[in-house]
Structures are given as C-alpha cells and as structure tokens.
C-alpha cells in the first residue's frame, strides 16, 4: 500500500490494487476514511470526528494535483484531472 504522505499524523495512501475513480484512504490511530479526490466526496468514515474530516478535506484540496499525479504514475494512467 503506497503511502503518499503523512501530515499532522494523518497518513494518506492507496492500495496497490485500486480502482477508479481516483480516491485516497486516510488513517490515523484507529480511524480511517476514504475520499474521492476529484469531487472531494467522503465515501467512508470510520471514527474520524467532523473537525478531523474538515482538516482532511483541506489537506486533500491543497494536495489534489499531487495525489492525482501519484495515482496516475503508480497505476500507469495518463493525465486524469
């Protein structure tokens, strides 16, 4: 499972056998969430509080291009944005 980055203790990653749409998993402690990156849609949340989700959304928004580029690079896809 490739880790994209760790910020403020939140680990942003995806699994090596992922599927479209482009999404990212976030873990911290016993909590985990999943977001579609392009639409910034929360797909799943297991344990994060509202203020943590807002922080996660902000981090994804600020790093959206990096996440998409890493996804495309890892899965050998071209230029989805």
MMTF fields as JSON, N, C-alpha, C and O atoms, coordinates in Angstrom:
{
  "mmtfVersion": "1.0.0",
  "mmtfProducer": "UNKNOWN",
  "numBonds": 323,
  "numAtoms": 324,
  "numGroups": 81,
  "numChains": 1,
  "numModels": 1,
  "chainsPerModel": [1],
  "groupsPerChain": [81],
  "chainIdList": ["A"],
  "bondAtomList": [4, 2, 8, 6, 12, 10, 16, 14, 20, 18, 24, 22, 28, 26, 32, 30, 36, 34, 40, 38, 44, 42, 48, 46, 52, 50, 56, 54, 60, 58, 64, 62, 68, 66, 72, 70, 76, 74, 80, 78, 84, 82, 88, 86, 92, 90, 96, 94, 100, 98, 104, 102, 108, 106, 112, 110, 116, 114, 120, 118, 124, 122, 128, 126, 132, 130, 136, 134, 140, 138, 144, 142, 148, 146, 152, 150, 156, 154, 160, 158, 164, 162, 168, 166, 172, 170, 176, 174, 180, 178, 184, 182, 188, 186, 192, 190, 196, 194, 200, 198, 204, 202, 208, 206, 212, 210, 216, 214, 220, 218, 224, 222, 228, 226, 232, 230, 236, 234, 240, 238, 244, 242, 248, 246, 252, 250, 256, 254, 260, 258, 264, 262, 268, 266, 272, 270, 276, 274, 280, 278, 284, 282, 288, 286, 292, 290, 296, 294, 300, 298, 304, 302, 308, 306, 312, 310, 316, 314, 320, 318],
  "bondOrderList": [1, 1, 1, 1, 1, 1, 1, 1, 1, 1, 1, 1, 1, 1, 1, 1, 1, 1, 1, 1, 1, 1, 1, 1, 1, 1, 1, 1, 1, 1, 1, 1, 1, 1, 1, 1, 1, 1, 1, 1, 1, 1, 1, 1, 1, 1, 1, 1, 1, 1, 1, 1, 1, 1, 1, 1, 1, 1, 1, 1, 1, 1, 1, 1, 1, 1, 1, 1, 1, 1, 1, 1, 1, 1, 1, 1, 1, 1, 1, 1],
  "groupList": [{"groupName": "UNK", "atomNameList": ["N", "CA", "C", "O"], "elementList": ["N", "C", "C", "O"], "formalChargeList": [0, 0, 0, 0], "bondAtomList": [1, 0, 2, 1, 3, 2], "bondOrderList": [1, 1, 2], "singleLetterCode": "X", "chemCompType": "L-PEPTIDE LINKING"}],
  "groupTypeList": [0, 0, 0, 0, 0, 0, 0, 0, 0, 0, 0, 0, 0, 0, 0, 0, 0, 0, 0, 0, 0, 0, 0, 0, 0, 0, 0, 0, 0, 0, 0, 0, 0, 0, 0, 0, 0, 0, 0, 0, 0, 0, 0, 0, 0, 0, 0, 0, 0, 0, 0, 0, 0, 0, 0, 0, 0, 0, 0, 0, 0, 0, 0, 0, 0, 0, 0, 0, 0, 0, 0, 0, 0, 0, 0, 0, 0, 0, 0, 0, 0],
  "groupIdList": [1, 2, 3, 4, 5, 6, 7, 8, 9, 10, 11, 12, 13, 14, 15, 16, 17, 18, 19, 20, 21, 22, 23, 24, 25, 26, 27, 28, 29, 30, 31, 32, 33, 34, 35, 36, 37, 38, 39, 40, 41, 42, 43, 44, 45, 46, 47, 48, 49, 50, 51, 52, 53, 54, 55, 56, 57, 58, 59, 60, 61, 62, 63, 64, 65, 66, 67, 68, 69, 70, 71, 72, 73, 74, 75, 76, 77, 78, 79, 80, 81],
  "secStructList": [7, 3, 3, 3, 3, 3, 3, 6, 6, 3, 3, 3, 3, 3, 7, 6, 6, 7, 7, 1, 1, 7, 3, 3, 3, 3, 3, 3, 6, 6, 3, 3, 3, 3, 3, 3, 6, 6, 6, 6, 3, 3, 3, 3, 3, 3, 1, 7, 7, 2, 2, 2, 2, 2, 2, 2, 2, 2, 2, 2, 2, 2, 6, 2, 2, 2, 2, 2, 2, 2, 2, 2, 2, 2, 6, 6, 7, 7, 7, 7, 7],
  "xCoordList": [0.83, 0.0, 0.876, 1.494, 0.938, 1.777, 1.263, 0.105, 2.141, 1.821, 2.21, 3.346, 1.268, 1.531, 2.277, 3.3, 1.761, 2.407, 1.72, 0.617, 2.406, 1.863, 1.902, 2.942, 0.761, 0.664, -0.171, -1.307, 0.397, -0.269, -0.752, -1.771, -0.029, -0.375, -1.362, -1.613, -1.935, -2.849, -2.01, -1.195, -2.212, -1.491, -2.417, -3.511, -1.974, -2.736, -2.123, -0.922, -2.955, -2.426, -3.479, -4.653, -3.041, -3.971, -3.433, -2.246, -4.308, -3.938, -3.35, -3.637, -2.537, -1.861, -2.788, -2.392, -4.003, -4.955, -6.205, -7.321, -6.025, -7.142, -7.913, -7.524, -8.999, -9.914, -10.348, -10.235, -10.84, -11.4, -12.718, -13.367, -13.125, -12.488, -11.287, -11.094, -10.492, -9.313, -9.772, -10.596, -9.226, -9.596, -8.382, -7.373, -8.505, -7.414, -7.976, -9.079, -7.206, -7.552, -6.743, -5.606, -7.325, -6.655, -6.799, -7.889, -5.692, -5.713, -4.956, -3.954, -5.462, -4.782, -5.299, -6.5, -4.404, -4.828, -5.756, -5.433, -6.913, -7.896, -8.926, -9.853, -8.784, -9.759, -9.284, -8.085, -10.243, -9.93, -11.07, -12.237, -10.724, -11.718, -11.26, -10.107, -12.195, -11.913, -12.618, -13.796, -11.886, -12.434, -12.178, -11.094, -13.185, -12.949, -12.219, -12.666, -11.118, -10.252, -10.821, -10.857, -11.255, -11.703, -12.922, -12.994, -13.862, -15.092, -15.018, -15.929, -13.959, -13.782, -14.987, -15.45, -15.476, -16.633, -16.174, -15.324, -16.737, -16.475, -17.207, -18.433, -16.469, -17.047, -17.304, -18.331, -16.367, -16.496, -15.765, -14.735, -16.315, -15.673, -15.867, -16.987, -14.775, -14.811, -13.992, -12.812, -14.633, -14.014, -13.545, -13.277, -13.432, -12.99, -14.129, -15.289, -13.782, -14.749, -14.882, -14.043, -15.956, -16.214, -15.038, -14.696, -14.41, -13.29, -12.097, -11.358, -11.901, -10.825, -11.126, -10.227, -12.393, -12.772, -12.562, -12.13, -12.862, -12.627, -11.133, -10.75, -10.303, -8.856, -8.398, -7.607, -8.892, -8.544, -8.948, -8.172, -10.162, -10.639, -9.745, -9.449, -9.323, -8.428, -7.087, -6.553, -6.557, -5.279, -5.411, -4.525, -6.507, -6.72, -6.825, -6.203, -7.608, -7.786, -6.441, -6.167, -5.616, -4.318, -3.333, -2.401, -3.529, -2.598, -3.235, -2.709, -4.347, -5.123, -4.273, -4.304, -3.522, -2.713, -1.644, -1.378, -1.041, -0.016, -0.625, -0.049, -1.792, -2.461, -2.812, -2.571, -3.378, -3.765, -2.531, -2.539, -1.476, -0.245, 0.34, 0.759, 0.37, 0.901, 0.031, 0.56, -1.292, -2.218, -1.91, -1.723, -1.861, -1.608, -0.246, -0.107, 0.75, 2.093, 2.11, 2.688, 1.477, 1.507, 0.722, 1.162, -0.435, -1.287, -1.097, -1.874, -0.046, 0.32, -0.822, -1.057, -1.527, -2.626, -2.162, -1.252, -2.777, -2.361, -3.324, -4.509, -2.812, -3.417, -4.849, -5.502, -5.383, -6.738, -6.673, -5.887, -7.479, -7.53, -8.893, -9.163],
  "yCoordList": [-1.173, 0.0, 1.239, 1.561, 1.931, 3.119, 4.268, 4.672, 4.781, 5.966, 7.179, 7.291, 8.077, 9.299, 10.297, 10.845, 10.533, 11.418, 11.291, 10.758, 11.796, 11.853, 13.315, 13.968, 13.821, 15.222, 15.319, 14.848, 15.931, 16.075, 14.733, 14.67, 13.677, 12.35, 11.6, 10.418, 12.265, 11.609, 10.979, 11.654, 9.696, 9.006, 8.898, 8.342, 9.427, 9.405, 8.327, 8.341, 7.4, 6.261, 5.691, 6.055, 4.785, 3.963, 2.55, 2.315, 1.621, 0.216, -0.069, 0.646, -1.098, -1.399, -1.993, -2.111, -2.366, -2.928, -2.054, -2.572, -0.744, 0.193, 0.201, -0.45, 0.937, 1.05, 2.502, 3.274, 2.867, 4.205, 4.317, 3.298, 5.505, 6.786, 6.986, 6.252, 7.989, 8.287, 8.623, 9.513, 7.9, 8.134, 7.906, 7.341, 8.359, 8.236, 7.761, 8.138, 6.939, 6.477, 7.295, 7.674, 7.562, 8.322, 7.548, 7.088, 7.407, 6.682, 7.474, 8.134, 7.387, 7.953, 7.195, 7.194, 6.557, 5.733, 4.638, 3.906, 4.52, 3.501, 4.014, 3.285, 5.244, 5.844, 5.735, 5.749, 5.625, 5.557, 6.16, 6.036, 6.814, 7.399, 7.189, 6.849, 7.401, 7.285, 8.436, 8.694, 9.132, 10.254, 10.069, 9.643, 10.391, 10.562, 11.884, 12.899, 11.884, 13.059, 14.163, 15.322, 13.84, 14.859, 15.61, 16.833, 14.906, 15.533, 15.892, 16.533, 15.493, 15.674, 15.131, 15.733, 13.978, 13.324, 12.306, 11.46, 12.395, 11.409, 10.124, 10.115, 9.052, 7.761, 6.923, 6.251, 6.966, 6.167, 6.866, 7.508, 6.727, 7.262, 6.281, 5.872, 5.918, 5.013, 5.636, 5.328, 6.509, 7.021, 8.458, 8.996, 9.109, 10.499, 11.419, 11.19, 12.46, 13.475, 14.525, 14.609, 15.335, 16.35, 17.285, 17.593, 17.742, 18.667, 17.986, 18.637, 16.696, 15.96, 15.801, 15.917, 15.536, 15.41, 16.727, 16.73, 17.84, 19.153, 19.355, 19.865, 18.957, 19.066, 18.185, 18.621, 16.946, 16.012, 16.59, 16.545, 17.132, 17.716, 18.864, 19.003, 19.675, 20.785, 20.277, 20.822, 19.243, 18.666, 18.066, 18.239, 17.365, 16.786, 17.892, 17.811, 18.927, 20.032, 20.686, 20.979, 20.912, 21.56, 20.66, 21.159, 19.353, 18.404, 17.584, 16.541, 18.048, 17.311, 16.923, 15.77, 17.867, 17.574, 16.525, 15.654, 16.612, 15.63, 14.241, 13.266, 14.147, 12.848, 12.256, 11.075, 13.077, 12.594, 12.164, 11.121, 12.97, 12.613, 11.3, 10.456, 11.128, 9.882, 8.694, 7.622, 8.857, 7.794, 7.393, 6.215, 8.396, 8.119, 7.471, 6.553, 7.944, 7.378, 5.924, 5.06, 5.663, 4.309, 3.325, 2.199, 3.759, 2.86, 3.023, 2.491, 3.77, 3.929, 4.484, 4.026, 5.464, 6.093, 7.457, 8.039, 7.962, 9.253, 10.368, 10.306, 11.362, 12.671, 12.838, 13.757, 12.036, 12.266, 13.376, 13.296, 14.408, 15.507, 15.939, 16.857],
  "zCoordList": [0.0, 0.0, 0.0, 1.015, -1.117, -1.218, -0.343, -0.446, 0.516, 1.308, 0.482, 0.021, 0.3, -0.458, 0.405, -0.007, 1.612, 2.564, 3.921, 4.038, 4.932, 6.283, 6.698, 6.617, 7.142, 7.535, 8.803, 8.845, 9.831, 11.13, 11.679, 12.366, 11.379, 11.863, 10.99, 11.226, 9.974, 9.036, 7.927, 7.3, 7.692, 6.615, 5.413, 5.509, 4.29, 3.049, 2.159, 1.887, 1.712, 0.96, 0.033, 0.101, -0.841, -1.596, -1.639, -1.411, -1.931, -2.01, -3.378, -4.339, -3.477, -4.737, -5.794, -6.953, -5.425, -6.391, -6.499, -6.554, -6.529, -6.528, -7.833, -8.803, -7.849, -8.98, -9.099, -8.146, -10.266, -10.454, -9.692, -9.453, -9.31, -9.544, -8.624, -7.654, -8.951, -8.138, -6.728, -6.521, -5.772, -4.375, -3.487, -3.91, -2.254, -1.304, 0.034, 0.43, 0.711, 2.054, 3.045, 2.766, 4.19, 5.227, 6.529, 6.869, 7.256, 8.525, 9.585, 9.306, 10.789, 11.951, 13.162, 13.431, 13.888, 15.021, 14.545, 13.609, 15.186, 14.808, 13.812, 13.459, 13.356, 12.436, 10.995, 10.716, 10.091, 8.669, 7.869, 8.241, 6.764, 5.868, 4.434, 4.171, 3.515, 2.089, 1.388, 1.634, 0.508, -0.259, -1.74, -2.139, -2.571, -3.996, -4.135, -3.603, -4.833, -4.876, -5.769, -5.354, -6.953, -7.904, -7.375, -7.497, -6.801, -6.295, -4.818, -4.294, -4.143, -2.696, -1.922, -0.953, -2.379, -1.765, -0.728, -1.007, 0.457, 1.506, 1.149, 1.035, 0.975, 0.615, 1.864, 1.968, 2.81, 4.032, 5.171, 4.969, 6.364, 7.556, 8.698, 9.003, 9.315, 10.455, 11.587, 11.757, 12.353, 13.563, 13.572, 14.647, 12.419, 12.436, 12.864, 12.523, 13.612, 14.035, 12.939, 12.042, 13.018, 11.987, 11.767, 10.625, 12.857, 12.7, 12.024, 11.285, 12.265, 11.597, 10.111, 9.278, 9.775, 8.369, 7.635, 6.482, 8.284, 7.661, 7.392, 6.339, 8.342, 8.17, 7.011, 6.174, 6.96, 5.883, 4.525, 3.571, 4.445, 3.188, 2.741, 1.555, 3.683, 3.376, 2.838, 1.873, 3.462, 3.028, 1.635, 0.798, 1.38, 0.047, -0.991, -2.05, -0.694, -1.633, -1.972, -3.136, -0.965, -1.171, -1.922, -2.553, -1.861, -2.478, -3.595, -3.981, -4.103, -5.108, -6.32, -6.751, -6.867, -8.056, -7.762, -8.59, -6.593, -6.204, -6.093, -6.577, -5.456, -5.285, -6.649, -6.9, -7.522, -8.857, -9.649, -10.304, -9.587, -10.304, -9.795, -10.587, -8.487, -7.913, -8.301, -8.596, -8.308, -8.732, -10.17, -10.473, -11.055, -12.474, -12.681, -13.489, -11.959, -12.051, -11.586, -12.245, -10.456, -9.892, -10.758, -10.988, -11.232, -11.994, -13.507, -14.299, -13.897, -15.308, -16.146, -17.265, -15.608, -16.354, -16.807, -16.217, -17.838, -18.354, -18.032, -18.36, -17.402, -17.26, -16.827, -17.321, -15.957, -15.453, -14.429, -13.486, -14.591, -13.619, -13.46, -12.686]
}
